[in-house]
């Protein structure tokens, strides 16, 4: 059982608009990431929201994700990680993958490679690396 937590609770103050709603190749960051995770070998996708929650929730309508509100999002990303971990606890996952909203170019083969590496090594942490 592999759970993924998408961290999308930040206020995007420097960006000026919610990062989750920025577009790449005609699709929002949040939609692309949820689509990728839903076609990968991830079993449960949790999206942690905070600021701009209503607008991002609207974008997630009809997707296969579990939305969690982080009422303490202003205190930083760690609070969103904690909210996401609490949300996946009941599913008793073997591993949890963290996916920041501001890294939208992730592809299913990368997600599956990380899961495969975890399955083979049972390492407490697996981190993707490219070019060393």
Short mmCIF file of N, CA and C in Angstrom, two decimals:
data_model
loop_
_atom_site.label_atom_id
_atom_site.label_comp_id
_atom_site.label_asym_id
_atom_site.label_seq_id
_atom_site.Cartn_x
_atom_site.Cartn_y
_atom_site.Cartn_z
N UNK A 1 0.85 -1.18 0.00
CA UNK A 1 0.00 0.00 0.00
C UNK A 1 0.89 1.24 0.00
N UNK A 2 0.79 2.02 -1.05
CA UNK A 2 1.57 3.25 -1.19
C UNK A 2 0.61 4.42 -1.24
N UNK A 3 0.84 5.40 -0.37
CA UNK A 3 0.04 6.62 -0.36
C UNK A 3 0.90 7.77 -0.86
N UNK A 4 0.27 8.71 -1.52
CA UNK A 4 0.96 9.92 -1.97
C UNK A 4 0.25 11.13 -1.37
N UNK A 5 1.04 12.07 -0.91
CA UNK A 5 0.52 13.32 -0.35
C UNK A 5 0.99 14.46 -1.22
N UNK A 6 0.05 15.17 -1.82
CA UNK A 6 0.37 16.36 -2.62
C UNK A 6 0.26 17.56 -1.70
N UNK A 7 1.34 18.29 -1.59
CA UNK A 7 1.39 19.47 -0.72
C UNK A 7 1.00 20.70 -1.52
N UNK A 8 -0.24 21.16 -1.34
CA UNK A 8 -0.78 22.27 -2.11
C UNK A 8 -1.46 23.30 -1.22
N UNK A 9 -0.94 23.48 -0.01
CA UNK A 9 -1.60 24.34 0.95
C UNK A 9 -1.05 25.74 1.08
N UNK A 10 0.04 26.03 0.40
CA UNK A 10 0.69 27.33 0.56
C UNK A 10 -0.09 28.48 -0.04
N UNK A 11 0.26 29.68 0.39
CA UNK A 11 -0.44 30.89 -0.05
C UNK A 11 0.07 31.41 -1.39
N UNK A 12 1.21 30.94 -1.86
CA UNK A 12 1.79 31.39 -3.14
C UNK A 12 1.94 32.90 -3.19
N UNK A 13 2.36 33.49 -2.08
CA UNK A 13 2.45 34.95 -1.99
C UNK A 13 3.40 35.55 -3.01
N UNK A 14 4.57 34.95 -3.20
CA UNK A 14 5.53 35.50 -4.17
C UNK A 14 5.05 35.32 -5.59
N UNK A 15 4.33 34.21 -5.86
CA UNK A 15 3.84 33.94 -7.20
C UNK A 15 2.66 34.85 -7.55
N UNK A 16 1.85 35.18 -6.55
CA UNK A 16 0.71 36.05 -6.79
C UNK A 16 -0.56 35.31 -7.16
N UNK A 17 -0.45 34.07 -7.57
CA UNK A 17 -1.60 33.21 -7.88
C UNK A 17 -1.30 31.84 -7.30
N UNK A 18 -2.32 31.04 -7.01
CA UNK A 18 -2.06 29.70 -6.46
C UNK A 18 -1.24 28.85 -7.43
N UNK A 19 -0.14 28.30 -6.95
CA UNK A 19 0.70 27.46 -7.80
C UNK A 19 -0.09 26.28 -8.35
N UNK A 20 -0.98 25.74 -7.56
CA UNK A 20 -1.76 24.58 -8.00
C UNK A 20 -2.57 24.87 -9.25
N UNK A 21 -2.91 26.14 -9.48
CA UNK A 21 -3.75 26.50 -10.62
C UNK A 21 -2.97 27.05 -11.80
N UNK A 22 -1.64 27.12 -11.67
CA UNK A 22 -0.81 27.48 -12.82
C UNK A 22 -0.94 26.38 -13.86
N UNK A 23 -0.72 26.74 -15.12
CA UNK A 23 -0.91 25.76 -16.20
C UNK A 23 0.41 25.38 -16.85
N UNK A 24 0.47 24.12 -17.23
CA UNK A 24 1.57 23.59 -18.01
C UNK A 24 0.96 22.70 -19.09
N UNK A 25 1.31 22.97 -20.33
CA UNK A 25 0.74 22.21 -21.45
C UNK A 25 -0.79 22.18 -21.41
N UNK A 26 -1.39 23.31 -21.01
CA UNK A 26 -2.84 23.44 -21.03
C UNK A 26 -3.58 22.81 -19.86
N UNK A 27 -2.86 22.32 -18.86
CA UNK A 27 -3.50 21.67 -17.71
C UNK A 27 -2.90 22.26 -16.43
N UNK A 28 -3.71 22.36 -15.40
CA UNK A 28 -3.20 22.93 -14.15
C UNK A 28 -2.20 21.98 -13.50
N UNK A 29 -1.30 22.56 -12.69
CA UNK A 29 -0.32 21.75 -11.97
C UNK A 29 -1.03 20.65 -11.17
N UNK A 30 -2.08 21.03 -10.43
CA UNK A 30 -2.74 20.06 -9.56
C UNK A 30 -3.39 18.94 -10.36
N UNK A 31 -3.99 19.26 -11.48
CA UNK A 31 -4.64 18.24 -12.31
C UNK A 31 -3.59 17.32 -12.91
N UNK A 32 -2.49 17.88 -13.39
CA UNK A 32 -1.43 17.04 -13.97
C UNK A 32 -0.86 16.07 -12.92
N UNK A 33 -0.55 16.60 -11.75
CA UNK A 33 0.05 15.75 -10.71
C UNK A 33 -0.93 14.67 -10.26
N UNK A 34 -2.20 15.02 -10.06
CA UNK A 34 -3.16 14.00 -9.63
C UNK A 34 -3.35 12.95 -10.73
N UNK A 35 -3.37 13.38 -11.99
CA UNK A 35 -3.50 12.42 -13.09
C UNK A 35 -2.31 11.46 -13.10
N UNK A 36 -1.11 11.99 -12.93
CA UNK A 36 0.11 11.17 -12.91
C UNK A 36 0.05 10.15 -11.78
N UNK A 37 -0.28 10.62 -10.60
CA UNK A 37 -0.32 9.71 -9.45
C UNK A 37 -1.41 8.66 -9.60
N UNK A 38 -2.53 9.03 -10.20
CA UNK A 38 -3.63 8.09 -10.35
C UNK A 38 -3.37 7.02 -11.42
N UNK A 39 -2.44 7.25 -12.33
CA UNK A 39 -2.09 6.20 -13.31
C UNK A 39 -0.83 5.44 -12.89
N UNK A 40 -0.22 5.86 -11.81
CA UNK A 40 0.97 5.17 -11.30
C UNK A 40 0.54 4.04 -10.37
N UNK A 41 1.51 3.46 -9.68
CA UNK A 41 1.23 2.38 -8.75
C UNK A 41 0.90 2.86 -7.34
N UNK A 42 0.56 4.14 -7.20
CA UNK A 42 0.12 4.69 -5.92
C UNK A 42 -1.31 4.23 -5.66
N UNK A 43 -1.60 3.85 -4.42
CA UNK A 43 -2.94 3.36 -4.07
C UNK A 43 -3.89 4.43 -3.56
N UNK A 44 -3.34 5.45 -2.90
CA UNK A 44 -4.17 6.49 -2.30
C UNK A 44 -3.50 7.84 -2.54
N UNK A 45 -4.25 8.79 -3.08
CA UNK A 45 -3.74 10.15 -3.31
C UNK A 45 -4.49 11.11 -2.40
N UNK A 46 -3.72 11.81 -1.57
CA UNK A 46 -4.26 12.81 -0.65
C UNK A 46 -3.72 14.17 -1.07
N UNK A 47 -4.60 15.15 -1.19
CA UNK A 47 -4.19 16.53 -1.50
C UNK A 47 -4.43 17.37 -0.25
N UNK A 48 -3.37 18.00 0.24
CA UNK A 48 -3.48 18.86 1.41
C UNK A 48 -3.62 20.30 0.94
N UNK A 49 -4.73 20.93 1.33
CA UNK A 49 -5.02 22.31 0.94
C UNK A 49 -5.00 23.21 2.15
N UNK A 50 -4.85 24.49 1.90
CA UNK A 50 -4.89 25.51 2.94
C UNK A 50 -5.43 26.78 2.30
N UNK A 51 -4.50 27.65 1.88
CA UNK A 51 -4.89 28.87 1.17
C UNK A 51 -5.51 28.49 -0.18
N UNK A 52 -6.43 29.28 -0.65
CA UNK A 52 -7.06 29.09 -1.97
C UNK A 52 -7.78 27.75 -2.09
N UNK A 53 -8.20 27.19 -0.97
CA UNK A 53 -8.77 25.84 -0.96
C UNK A 53 -9.99 25.71 -1.87
N UNK A 54 -10.89 26.67 -1.86
CA UNK A 54 -12.11 26.55 -2.66
C UNK A 54 -11.81 26.47 -4.15
N UNK A 55 -10.91 27.32 -4.62
CA UNK A 55 -10.57 27.32 -6.05
C UNK A 55 -9.88 26.02 -6.45
N UNK A 56 -9.00 25.52 -5.60
CA UNK A 56 -8.28 24.29 -5.92
C UNK A 56 -9.23 23.10 -5.83
N UNK A 57 -10.12 23.08 -4.85
CA UNK A 57 -11.12 22.00 -4.74
C UNK A 57 -11.96 21.94 -6.01
N UNK A 58 -12.34 23.08 -6.54
CA UNK A 58 -13.15 23.11 -7.76
C UNK A 58 -12.39 22.45 -8.92
N UNK A 59 -11.10 22.67 -8.98
CA UNK A 59 -10.28 22.06 -10.03
C UNK A 59 -10.18 20.54 -9.85
N UNK A 60 -10.31 20.07 -8.62
CA UNK A 60 -10.20 18.65 -8.33
C UNK A 60 -11.51 17.88 -8.48
N UNK A 61 -12.59 18.58 -8.78
CA UNK A 61 -13.89 17.92 -8.92
C UNK A 61 -13.79 16.78 -9.93
N UNK A 62 -14.27 15.62 -9.54
CA UNK A 62 -14.28 14.47 -10.43
C UNK A 62 -12.99 13.67 -10.46
N UNK A 63 -11.99 14.08 -9.69
CA UNK A 63 -10.74 13.32 -9.66
C UNK A 63 -10.77 12.32 -8.51
N UNK A 64 -9.94 11.32 -8.60
CA UNK A 64 -9.88 10.27 -7.59
C UNK A 64 -8.83 10.63 -6.53
N UNK A 65 -9.17 11.61 -5.70
CA UNK A 65 -8.27 12.05 -4.63
C UNK A 65 -9.06 12.30 -3.36
N UNK A 66 -8.34 12.27 -2.25
CA UNK A 66 -8.92 12.60 -0.95
C UNK A 66 -8.36 13.96 -0.55
N UNK A 67 -9.23 14.94 -0.34
CA UNK A 67 -8.80 16.30 0.01
C UNK A 67 -8.82 16.47 1.52
N UNK A 68 -7.73 17.06 2.04
CA UNK A 68 -7.59 17.32 3.46
C UNK A 68 -7.30 18.80 3.64
N UNK A 69 -7.95 19.41 4.60
CA UNK A 69 -7.69 20.82 4.90
C UNK A 69 -6.66 20.93 6.01
N UNK A 70 -5.68 21.79 5.78
CA UNK A 70 -4.70 22.11 6.82
C UNK A 70 -5.03 23.51 7.31
N UNK A 71 -5.68 23.58 8.45
CA UNK A 71 -6.08 24.87 9.02
C UNK A 71 -4.87 25.69 9.46
N UNK A 72 -3.72 25.05 9.61
CA UNK A 72 -2.51 25.73 10.09
C UNK A 72 -1.50 25.94 8.98
N UNK A 73 -1.96 26.02 7.71
CA UNK A 73 -1.06 26.12 6.57
C UNK A 73 -0.10 27.30 6.67
N UNK A 74 -0.51 28.38 7.33
CA UNK A 74 0.35 29.57 7.43
C UNK A 74 1.60 29.31 8.26
N UNK A 75 1.61 28.23 9.04
CA UNK A 75 2.78 27.92 9.85
C UNK A 75 3.85 27.16 9.07
N UNK A 76 3.58 26.82 7.82
CA UNK A 76 4.61 26.24 6.98
C UNK A 76 4.28 24.85 6.45
N UNK A 77 5.16 24.39 5.57
CA UNK A 77 4.96 23.13 4.87
C UNK A 77 4.92 21.92 5.80
N UNK A 78 5.67 21.98 6.89
CA UNK A 78 5.66 20.86 7.82
C UNK A 78 4.26 20.59 8.35
N UNK A 79 3.48 21.63 8.56
CA UNK A 79 2.11 21.44 9.05
C UNK A 79 1.26 20.71 8.00
N UNK A 80 1.52 20.96 6.73
CA UNK A 80 0.81 20.23 5.67
C UNK A 80 1.25 18.78 5.59
N UNK A 81 2.53 18.53 5.80
CA UNK A 81 3.02 17.15 5.83
C UNK A 81 2.33 16.40 6.97
N UNK A 82 2.26 17.02 8.14
CA UNK A 82 1.60 16.39 9.29
C UNK A 82 0.13 16.12 9.01
N UNK A 83 -0.57 17.06 8.39
CA UNK A 83 -1.99 16.87 8.05
C UNK A 83 -2.15 15.71 7.06
N UNK A 84 -1.26 15.63 6.09
CA UNK A 84 -1.32 14.55 5.11
C UNK A 84 -1.03 13.20 5.74
N UNK A 85 -0.03 13.15 6.62
CA UNK A 85 0.29 11.89 7.29
C UNK A 85 -0.86 11.42 8.16
N UNK A 86 -1.50 12.35 8.83
CA UNK A 86 -2.67 11.99 9.64
C UNK A 86 -3.77 11.41 8.76
N UNK A 87 -3.94 11.97 7.57
CA UNK A 87 -5.00 11.51 6.65
C UNK A 87 -4.73 10.11 6.11
N UNK A 88 -3.48 9.74 5.93
CA UNK A 88 -3.18 8.42 5.37
C UNK A 88 -3.00 7.35 6.45
N UNK A 89 -2.92 7.76 7.69
CA UNK A 89 -2.66 6.83 8.79
C UNK A 89 -3.61 5.64 8.80
N UNK A 90 -4.90 5.87 8.60
CA UNK A 90 -5.90 4.80 8.68
C UNK A 90 -5.70 3.73 7.61
N UNK A 91 -5.10 4.10 6.49
CA UNK A 91 -4.87 3.12 5.42
C UNK A 91 -3.65 2.25 5.69
N UNK A 92 -2.89 2.58 6.75
CA UNK A 92 -1.72 1.81 7.15
C UNK A 92 -0.77 1.56 5.98
N UNK A 93 -0.30 2.62 5.33
CA UNK A 93 0.54 2.43 4.14
C UNK A 93 1.91 1.85 4.47
N UNK A 94 2.46 1.15 3.50
CA UNK A 94 3.84 0.66 3.61
C UNK A 94 4.82 1.80 3.40
N UNK A 95 4.41 2.77 2.60
CA UNK A 95 5.25 3.94 2.31
C UNK A 95 4.36 5.12 1.96
N UNK A 96 4.93 6.30 2.17
CA UNK A 96 4.23 7.55 1.84
C UNK A 96 5.16 8.38 0.96
N UNK A 97 4.61 8.85 -0.14
CA UNK A 97 5.35 9.68 -1.08
C UNK A 97 4.88 11.12 -0.91
N UNK A 98 5.83 12.05 -0.84
CA UNK A 98 5.49 13.47 -0.77
C UNK A 98 5.71 14.11 -2.13
N UNK A 99 4.72 14.87 -2.59
CA UNK A 99 4.81 15.53 -3.89
C UNK A 99 4.47 17.01 -3.72
N UNK A 100 5.48 17.89 -3.75
CA UNK A 100 5.19 19.32 -3.68
C UNK A 100 4.48 19.80 -4.95
N UNK A 101 3.58 20.72 -4.80
CA UNK A 101 2.81 21.22 -5.94
C UNK A 101 3.69 21.96 -6.95
N UNK A 102 4.82 22.49 -6.49
CA UNK A 102 5.66 23.27 -7.40
C UNK A 102 6.67 22.44 -8.18
N UNK A 103 6.46 21.13 -8.24
CA UNK A 103 7.25 20.24 -9.11
C UNK A 103 6.30 19.45 -10.00
N UNK A 104 5.69 20.14 -10.99
CA UNK A 104 4.62 19.51 -11.75
C UNK A 104 5.08 18.59 -12.89
N UNK A 105 6.35 18.54 -13.18
CA UNK A 105 6.79 17.77 -14.34
C UNK A 105 7.02 16.29 -14.06
N UNK A 106 6.63 15.84 -12.90
CA UNK A 106 6.78 14.44 -12.54
C UNK A 106 5.99 13.56 -13.53
N UNK A 107 6.54 12.40 -13.81
CA UNK A 107 5.91 11.46 -14.74
C UNK A 107 5.66 10.12 -14.05
N UNK A 108 4.69 9.35 -14.52
CA UNK A 108 4.37 8.08 -13.87
C UNK A 108 5.57 7.13 -13.76
N UNK A 109 6.44 7.10 -14.76
CA UNK A 109 7.56 6.17 -14.70
C UNK A 109 8.51 6.52 -13.56
N UNK A 110 8.60 7.80 -13.20
CA UNK A 110 9.44 8.20 -12.07
C UNK A 110 8.80 7.73 -10.76
N UNK A 111 7.50 7.95 -10.64
CA UNK A 111 6.77 7.51 -9.44
C UNK A 111 6.93 6.00 -9.27
N UNK A 112 6.71 5.27 -10.36
CA UNK A 112 6.80 3.82 -10.28
C UNK A 112 8.23 3.34 -10.01
N UNK A 113 9.23 4.06 -10.53
CA UNK A 113 10.62 3.69 -10.25
C UNK A 113 10.94 3.87 -8.77
N UNK A 114 10.42 4.95 -8.17
CA UNK A 114 10.62 5.16 -6.73
C UNK A 114 9.95 4.06 -5.91
N UNK A 115 8.73 3.71 -6.30
CA UNK A 115 8.02 2.64 -5.60
C UNK A 115 8.77 1.32 -5.75
N UNK A 116 9.23 1.03 -6.96
CA UNK A 116 9.99 -0.21 -7.19
C UNK A 116 11.26 -0.24 -6.34
N UNK A 117 11.95 0.88 -6.27
CA UNK A 117 13.19 0.95 -5.48
C UNK A 117 12.89 0.71 -4.00
N UNK A 118 11.81 1.31 -3.54
CA UNK A 118 11.41 1.09 -2.14
C UNK A 118 11.09 -0.38 -1.91
N UNK A 119 10.35 -0.99 -2.83
CA UNK A 119 9.95 -2.38 -2.69
C UNK A 119 11.17 -3.30 -2.62
N UNK A 120 12.18 -3.01 -3.43
CA UNK A 120 13.39 -3.85 -3.47
C UNK A 120 14.27 -3.64 -2.24
N UNK A 121 14.41 -2.39 -1.81
CA UNK A 121 15.39 -2.08 -0.75
C UNK A 121 14.77 -1.97 0.64
N UNK A 122 13.49 -1.66 0.73
CA UNK A 122 12.83 -1.35 2.00
C UNK A 122 13.55 -0.22 2.73
N UNK A 123 14.22 0.64 1.96
CA UNK A 123 14.94 1.78 2.55
C UNK A 123 13.95 2.71 3.24
N UNK A 124 14.37 3.34 4.34
CA UNK A 124 13.45 4.24 5.05
C UNK A 124 13.13 5.50 4.23
N UNK A 125 13.98 5.82 3.24
CA UNK A 125 13.74 6.99 2.40
C UNK A 125 14.33 6.72 1.02
N UNK A 126 13.56 7.03 -0.01
CA UNK A 126 14.01 6.90 -1.40
C UNK A 126 13.86 8.27 -2.04
N UNK A 127 14.96 8.76 -2.64
CA UNK A 127 14.97 10.10 -3.22
C UNK A 127 15.42 9.98 -4.68
N UNK A 128 14.69 10.58 -5.61
CA UNK A 128 15.12 10.52 -7.02
C UNK A 128 16.35 11.40 -7.23
N UNK A 129 17.27 10.91 -8.06
CA UNK A 129 18.50 11.63 -8.37
C UNK A 129 18.72 11.53 -9.88
N UNK A 130 19.21 12.59 -10.46
CA UNK A 130 19.56 12.57 -11.88
C UNK A 130 20.96 13.17 -12.04
N UNK A 131 21.74 12.61 -12.91
CA UNK A 131 23.11 13.07 -13.18
C UNK A 131 23.92 13.20 -11.89
N UNK A 132 23.79 12.22 -11.01
CA UNK A 132 24.57 12.19 -9.79
C UNK A 132 23.98 13.00 -8.67
#
